[in-house]
Amino acid sequence: MTATDYAHPERLVSTQWLADQLAAGAAGAGTQIVVLESDEDVLLYETGHIPGALKLDWITDLNDPLTRDYIDAEQFAAVMSARGISRDTTVVLYGDKSNWWAAYALWVLSLFGHENAKLLDGGRAKWIAEGRELTTAIPEVAPATGEAAYPVVERDDAPIRAFKEDVLAHLGKPLVDVRSPGEYSGELLHMPDYPQEGAVRGGHIPGAKSVPWARATNADGTFKSRPELEAIYLAEQGLSPEDEVVAYCRIGERSSHTWFVLHHLLGFDKVRNYDGSWTEWGNAVRVPIEK
Amino acid sequence: MPASLAEIAADFLDLAPKDRLQLLLEFSQGLPDLPERYADAPESLEQVHECQSPLFLTVEVGEGMPRGAQPVSLFFSAPPEAPTTRGFAGILHEGLDGLSVDEVLATPEAAPMSFGLAEVVSPLRLRGMVAMLSRIKRQVALKSGAALA
């Protein structure tokens, strides 16, 4: 395990820990520790992945194709069961871009109350940088069936997910805008290089603090230490672990990363991710913005 | 749609959706490297901002042929950690490189929707390929003096 001074250190595992579990046959498809890769690029898994890891794509597996929402309880149970995951299975998630998308998948798992979900600290890049094994072999996995089948558990959005109406009611309390400085100031109507996810207005939600998500990571993709994170979010931004906080970005993925930092690493109990984020707020009628 | 691109589309559609990803990966691996004259001068390439990951491209239009019949050459650059973007570029390279100006300009804007990829990579990601094609056509029109259909 990595640095134990985090609020919930059990939510992170190190590359060495995972390598040891894999070597011992204790992790991988069909065991009690299932490893899932979740990337921005949907083909990256196919180019090579951690041996025994299965793929979980944030768009095609977790989003409902017709409603801008996540999949429902039955669909989620099917996604998990197909990967041999039961309710008590430990799920270790990792991915590209400092676990940006893995954190998003972990947040969606949390909407369904899957408690035993962890991130591989440093993600795909650290695993590769350390010269560890990759494979293109896709593991055969027996779906979880019968007693082991993943139960149909209704999503409980309220504790960690904010909708536009919630954010309107929240105005005046702390908000963290995790987008780039240009998006925050309103100079850019979209994230650099992502114009397809633009908005008709630029700026930020009134009162939001600007803390780009990647400030929480080291160059090797791992999370910064607790004192370093406290220096940013507590000392510099004036947040306190008792605060009710809403984090947002453009579609809620980068802010899942910050949600993970505030909630699991710094111990904030009341953090919600606003997944509608700027693609909703920046386009919505009669909501205030600030530049 | 040009026959070469239609053939690729047929290959994709023959496969089960899951196997289409494997074929896309093969296109990603088959994308040729940039020739030296561009590798040494990345600023001469146009960035396709609509792609999730950085992709740069440029086109060359051959000379000495009647207007519209000049051959088109395509050049792409995308990092190996962006295999989906590389795969899109690989399809367009194999389907359009060497065709005439008229043939490239006649390629429908919606051609990227013909590969059965929307259901496996999501329509959101396919927008990158649509943007690549429209930028290719715009560059071909500019460099050949032809009007964009």
XYZ file of C-alpha atoms in Angstrom:
440
model
C 0.000 0.000 0.000
C 1.069 3.572 -0.517
C 1.343 6.543 1.802
C -0.854 5.750 4.764
C -1.322 9.329 5.839
C -4.245 9.782 3.446
C -7.710 9.894 4.996
C -8.730 6.632 3.291
C -5.434 4.998 2.355
C -7.186 1.745 1.461
C -8.503 3.485 -1.662
C -5.054 3.482 -3.282
C -2.801 0.595 -4.184
C 0.742 0.782 -5.477
C 2.042 -0.777 -8.670
C 4.276 -3.023 -6.548
C 1.336 -4.213 -4.465
C -0.616 -5.079 -7.608
C 2.370 -6.814 -9.195
C 2.747 -8.923 -6.025
C -0.945 -9.849 -5.995
C -0.808 -10.805 -9.667
C 2.315 -12.889 -9.138
C 0.607 -14.697 -6.265
C -2.444 -15.382 -8.417
C -4.556 -13.345 -5.999
C -5.581 -10.691 -8.514
C -6.896 -10.791 -12.064
C -9.984 -11.990 -13.868
C -11.856 -14.615 -11.894
C -10.225 -13.795 -8.532
C -11.427 -11.664 -5.635
C -9.367 -8.723 -6.907
C -10.494 -7.730 -10.386
C -8.398 -5.192 -12.276
C -10.151 -2.849 -14.700
C -8.541 -0.468 -17.182
C -10.463 2.694 -18.006
C -8.922 5.095 -20.514
C -9.757 8.140 -22.494
C -8.663 6.284 -25.619
C -10.953 3.315 -26.101
C -8.290 1.297 -27.968
C -5.434 1.731 -25.539
C -6.365 -1.437 -23.641
C -6.064 -3.438 -26.871
C -2.527 -2.153 -27.481
C -1.411 -3.778 -24.231
C -2.672 -3.863 -20.655
C -1.746 -5.190 -17.233
C -1.949 -9.004 -17.362
C -5.353 -10.195 -16.190
C -6.940 -6.750 -16.479
C -10.324 -6.283 -18.121
C -11.596 -3.195 -19.893
C -14.255 -0.789 -18.693
C -14.998 2.058 -21.082
C -16.504 5.196 -19.628
C -18.680 5.941 -22.659
C -19.730 2.600 -24.061
C -20.035 0.738 -20.743
C -21.105 3.357 -18.192
C -23.136 5.958 -20.067
C -26.711 5.494 -21.177
C -26.743 6.028 -24.946
C -30.081 7.823 -25.030
C -30.330 9.834 -21.835
C -27.472 12.014 -20.611
C -27.089 9.868 -17.531
C -25.313 6.791 -16.288
C -26.586 3.288 -16.830
C -29.298 1.972 -14.540
C -29.162 -0.705 -11.857
C -29.843 -3.656 -14.197
C -27.306 -2.484 -16.750
C -24.712 -1.893 -14.053
C -25.262 -5.356 -12.609
C -24.797 -6.808 -16.100
C -21.572 -4.837 -16.696
C -20.128 -6.036 -13.402
C -21.323 -9.652 -13.618
C -19.924 -9.965 -17.146
C -16.496 -9.147 -15.679
C -16.874 -11.744 -12.940
C -17.395 -9.063 -10.302
C -19.616 -9.712 -7.295
C -20.749 -7.153 -4.750
C -17.837 -7.956 -2.426
C -15.131 -8.181 -5.114
C -12.258 -5.742 -4.797
C -12.007 -3.673 -7.967
C -8.691 -2.021 -8.793
C -9.029 0.642 -11.481
C -6.258 2.197 -13.501
C -5.938 4.129 -16.729
C -4.214 6.773 -18.798
C -3.704 10.451 -18.004
C -2.970 10.160 -14.271
C -6.038 7.978 -13.744
C -8.321 10.758 -14.911
C -10.781 8.283 -16.472
C -10.194 5.570 -13.892
C -11.245 8.047 -11.193
C -14.370 8.782 -13.204
C -15.195 5.062 -13.395
C -14.534 4.708 -9.661
C -16.945 7.564 -8.985
C -19.628 5.833 -11.084
C -19.025 2.595 -9.149
C -19.520 4.655 -5.992
C -22.918 5.869 -7.234
C -23.941 2.222 -7.023
C -22.337 1.872 -3.606
C -19.555 -0.493 -4.674
C -17.364 0.080 -1.631
C -14.385 -2.029 -2.534
C -13.001 0.085 -5.352
C -9.437 1.363 -5.469
C -7.154 3.257 -7.813
C -3.736 2.028 -8.878
C -1.576 4.995 -7.885
C 0.213 6.333 -10.967
C -2.028 4.397 -13.336
C -1.019 3.018 -16.677
C 1.904 5.391 -17.210
C 3.674 4.430 -13.983
C 3.194 0.723 -14.605
C 4.789 1.118 -18.036
C 7.533 3.484 -16.813
C 8.583 0.842 -14.313
C 9.024 -1.634 -17.144
C 6.325 -3.947 -15.848
C 4.670 -6.546 -18.016
C 1.933 -5.697 -20.506
C -0.057 -8.142 -22.566
C -2.512 -8.002 -25.431
C -4.122 -11.262 -24.266
C -7.696 -10.627 -23.233
C -8.493 -12.826 -20.234
C -11.310 -15.316 -20.429
C -13.652 -14.552 -17.595
C -16.529 -16.584 -16.281
C -19.459 -14.242 -15.617
C -20.599 -13.994 -12.010
C -23.798 -16.011 -11.780
C -26.179 -17.354 -9.162
C -25.270 -16.200 -5.657
C -22.161 -14.489 -6.983
C -24.020 -12.488 -9.630
C -23.836 -8.756 -9.109
C -27.055 -7.655 -7.410
C -29.370 -5.066 -8.913
C -28.616 -2.094 -6.660
C -30.374 1.198 -7.291
C -28.028 4.099 -7.885
C -27.894 6.533 -4.997
C -26.866 9.813 -6.604
C -27.610 12.258 -3.804
C -24.519 11.898 -1.583
C -21.842 12.371 -4.250
C -23.571 13.708 -7.359
C -24.932 17.214 -7.835
C -27.421 18.264 -10.500
C -27.862 21.796 -11.827
C -30.664 22.524 -9.347
C -28.438 21.343 -6.502
C -25.692 23.673 -7.641
C -28.100 26.627 -7.840
C -29.110 25.886 -4.238
C -25.437 25.513 -3.307
C -24.329 28.948 -4.608
C -22.497 30.768 -1.834
C -20.881 27.556 -0.575
C -17.524 26.265 -1.843
C -17.234 25.219 -5.467
C -14.074 23.943 -7.121
C -13.610 24.494 -10.840
C -10.980 21.982 -11.953
C -10.716 23.095 -15.596
C -7.771 24.873 -17.161
C -7.209 28.556 -16.270
C -8.341 29.623 -19.761
C -11.663 27.832 -19.399
C -12.156 29.261 -15.906
C -11.560 32.835 -17.003
C -13.842 32.439 -19.987
C -11.149 33.072 -22.582
C -11.671 29.562 -23.919
C -15.127 28.210 -24.671
C -13.801 24.681 -24.459
C -10.960 22.705 -23.026
C -7.745 23.103 -25.015
C -8.008 20.553 -27.875
C -11.603 19.570 -27.074
C -13.765 22.047 -29.001
C -16.502 19.471 -29.509
C -17.423 19.913 -25.880
C -17.819 23.654 -25.953
C -20.360 26.014 -24.485
C -22.032 29.182 -25.684
C -20.653 31.160 -22.755
C -17.235 31.166 -21.131
C -16.508 31.720 -17.471
C -17.241 29.859 -14.263
C -19.970 29.224 -11.712
C -20.169 32.232 -9.373
C -17.839 31.880 -6.428
C -15.949 28.869 -7.775
C -12.277 28.519 -6.921
C -9.912 27.593 -9.732
C -7.843 24.504 -8.942
C -6.918 22.607 -12.143
C -7.291 18.894 -11.396
C -3.746 17.935 -12.373
C -2.285 20.046 -9.570
C -3.083 17.045 -7.350
C -0.719 14.783 -9.275
C 3.015 14.276 -9.521
C 4.893 14.026 -12.794
C 4.761 10.220 -12.607
C 0.970 10.256 -12.394
C 0.774 9.420 -8.683
C -1.128 11.567 -6.229
C 0.753 14.189 -4.261
C 1.289 13.507 -0.586
C -1.281 14.559 1.948
C 0.733 17.581 3.191
C 1.187 18.761 -0.406
C -2.533 18.352 -1.126
C -3.438 20.161 2.102
C -1.187 23.021 1.083
C -3.233 23.433 -2.104
C -6.820 22.790 -1.042
C -6.706 23.875 2.613
C -3.989 26.498 3.049
C -4.129 28.092 -0.398
C -7.834 27.721 -1.232
C -9.184 27.981 2.303
C -11.293 24.814 2.122
C -11.938 22.795 5.243
C -12.795 19.075 5.481
C -16.139 19.969 7.090
C -17.172 22.068 4.071
C -19.838 21.022 1.646
C -18.020 21.164 -1.684
C -19.137 20.765 -5.285
C -16.492 20.057 -7.936
C -17.070 20.437 -11.658
C -15.291 20.529 -15.017
C -16.928 20.156 -18.453
C -18.581 16.720 -18.300
C -17.631 15.574 -14.815
C -14.590 13.407 -15.515
C -11.716 15.654 -14.439
C -13.782 16.648 -11.406
C -14.155 12.962 -10.463
C -10.405 13.010 -9.995
C -10.679 16.019 -7.668
C -13.655 14.389 -5.916
C -11.389 11.407 -5.221
C -8.669 13.685 -3.843
C -10.966 15.692 -1.584
C -13.061 12.767 -0.392
C -10.725 9.805 -0.172
C -7.324 11.413 0.250
C -8.193 14.490 2.334
C -11.256 13.150 4.150
C -13.892 15.696 3.070
C -17.190 13.921 3.828
C -19.515 16.110 1.811
C -18.108 16.409 -1.703
C -20.319 16.120 -4.730
C -19.343 15.951 -8.370
C -21.469 18.045 -10.732
C -21.247 15.922 -13.897
C -23.470 18.240 -15.925
C -20.583 20.648 -15.438
C -19.768 23.433 -17.870
C -21.327 21.735 -20.904
C -24.623 22.103 -19.052
C -24.074 25.240 -16.950
C -22.406 27.219 -19.737
C -25.301 26.456 -22.076
C -28.203 26.591 -19.630
C -30.834 29.320 -19.773
C -31.127 31.703 -16.816
C -28.237 30.505 -14.713
C -25.646 33.049 -13.586
C -21.995 32.883 -14.542
C -18.973 34.853 -13.489
C -15.944 35.792 -15.570
C -17.763 6.993 -51.582
C -14.461 6.048 -53.268
C -14.221 2.285 -53.909
C -11.119 1.957 -51.740
C -12.888 3.463 -48.750
C -16.064 1.464 -49.441
C -13.981 -1.714 -49.391
C -12.615 -0.847 -45.961
C -16.133 -0.105 -44.764
C -17.289 -3.516 -46.001
C -14.415 -5.187 -44.135
C -15.459 -3.488 -40.911
C -19.136 -4.264 -41.354
C -18.364 -7.942 -41.991
C -16.983 -8.194 -38.478
C -18.803 -8.494 -35.193
C -18.701 -5.155 -33.358
C -16.083 -6.407 -30.886
C -13.737 -7.469 -33.673
C -14.016 -4.079 -35.351
C -11.844 -2.673 -32.565
C -9.113 -5.155 -33.499
C -9.261 -4.058 -37.123
C -9.135 -0.422 -36.041
C -6.051 -1.289 -34.010
C -4.461 -2.795 -37.135
C -5.112 0.429 -39.026
C -3.586 2.317 -36.136
C -0.447 0.189 -36.350
C -0.330 0.477 -40.127
C -0.316 4.276 -40.215
C 2.926 5.231 -41.972
C 5.439 7.447 -40.197
C 5.903 10.972 -41.457
C 8.546 11.368 -44.151
C 11.574 13.363 -43.010
C 10.526 16.592 -44.653
C 7.534 16.758 -42.299
C 9.011 14.985 -39.305
C 11.610 17.748 -39.165
C 9.037 20.510 -39.636
C 5.987 19.730 -37.493
C 4.798 23.336 -37.771
C 3.953 22.712 -41.427
C 1.163 20.314 -40.378
C -2.357 21.367 -39.451
C -3.662 20.293 -36.046
C -7.083 18.656 -35.976
C -8.386 20.123 -32.728
C -11.554 18.057 -32.778
C -9.616 14.877 -32.038
C -9.357 13.759 -28.435
C -5.628 13.367 -28.733
C -3.245 15.502 -30.746
C -3.395 14.738 -34.446
C -1.621 16.652 -37.179
C -2.067 16.243 -40.900
C -1.200 17.706 -44.236
C -1.890 16.897 -47.882
C 0.105 17.228 -51.068
C -1.448 17.629 -54.481
C 0.594 16.326 -57.423
C 1.266 18.371 -60.537
C 1.313 17.870 -64.295
C -2.167 16.433 -64.557
C -5.426 17.975 -65.728
C -7.216 19.891 -63.004
C -9.084 17.487 -60.728
C -7.058 14.462 -61.771
C -3.950 15.349 -59.734
C -3.069 12.651 -57.205
C -3.457 13.434 -53.505
C -0.986 12.295 -50.848
C -1.901 12.327 -47.167
C 0.386 12.624 -44.147
C -0.604 12.157 -40.518
C 1.087 12.356 -37.160
C -0.388 11.071 -33.882
C 1.311 9.552 -30.844
C 1.203 5.806 -30.152
C -0.715 6.427 -26.924
C -3.619 7.676 -29.055
C -4.439 4.470 -30.964
C -8.057 5.376 -31.742
C -7.032 8.634 -33.376
C -4.250 6.823 -35.221
C -6.740 4.197 -36.362
C -9.047 6.837 -37.838
C -6.074 8.363 -39.644
C -5.008 4.911 -40.850
C -8.404 4.275 -42.428
C -8.394 7.620 -44.208
C -4.820 7.093 -45.352
C -5.492 3.671 -46.818
C -8.821 4.752 -48.301
C -7.859 8.105 -49.805
C -4.094 8.319 -50.333
C -3.268 8.239 -54.044
C -6.783 9.100 -55.195
C -7.414 12.089 -57.435
C -8.448 15.523 -56.219
C -11.939 14.992 -57.594
C -12.310 11.628 -55.873
C -11.188 12.962 -52.505
C -13.479 15.994 -52.795
C -16.415 13.742 -53.692
C -16.048 11.729 -50.486
C -19.195 12.352 -48.444
C -18.708 14.186 -45.149
C -20.587 11.378 -43.428
C -18.231 8.652 -44.719
C -16.752 8.091 -41.201
C -20.183 6.856 -40.110
C -19.997 3.953 -42.602
C -17.588 1.716 -40.684
C -19.890 0.495 -37.939
C -17.616 2.161 -35.408
C -20.119 4.426 -33.660
C -21.388 1.571 -31.511
C -17.915 0.437 -30.460
C -16.074 3.727 -30.005
C -19.105 6.034 -29.453
C -20.365 8.772 -31.781
C -18.579 11.377 -29.643
C -15.177 9.924 -30.482
C -16.073 9.540 -34.173
C -16.332 13.309 -34.473
C -12.557 13.377 -34.615
C -12.602 11.350 -37.826
C -15.287 13.555 -39.350
C -13.117 16.588 -38.574
C -10.044 14.942 -40.124
C -11.919 14.263 -43.340
C -13.292 17.782 -43.610
C -9.840 19.283 -43.004
C -8.340 16.962 -45.621
C -10.951 18.050 -48.138
C -10.428 21.715 -47.331
C -6.657 21.417 -47.762
C -7.071 19.501 -51.026
C -9.435 22.152 -52.364
C -7.084 24.966 -51.349
C -3.969 23.318 -52.725
C -5.554 22.237 -56.014
C -7.535 25.388 -56.636
C -10.719 23.335 -56.845
C -13.980 24.448 -55.346
C -15.166 22.555 -52.290
C -18.405 20.760 -53.092
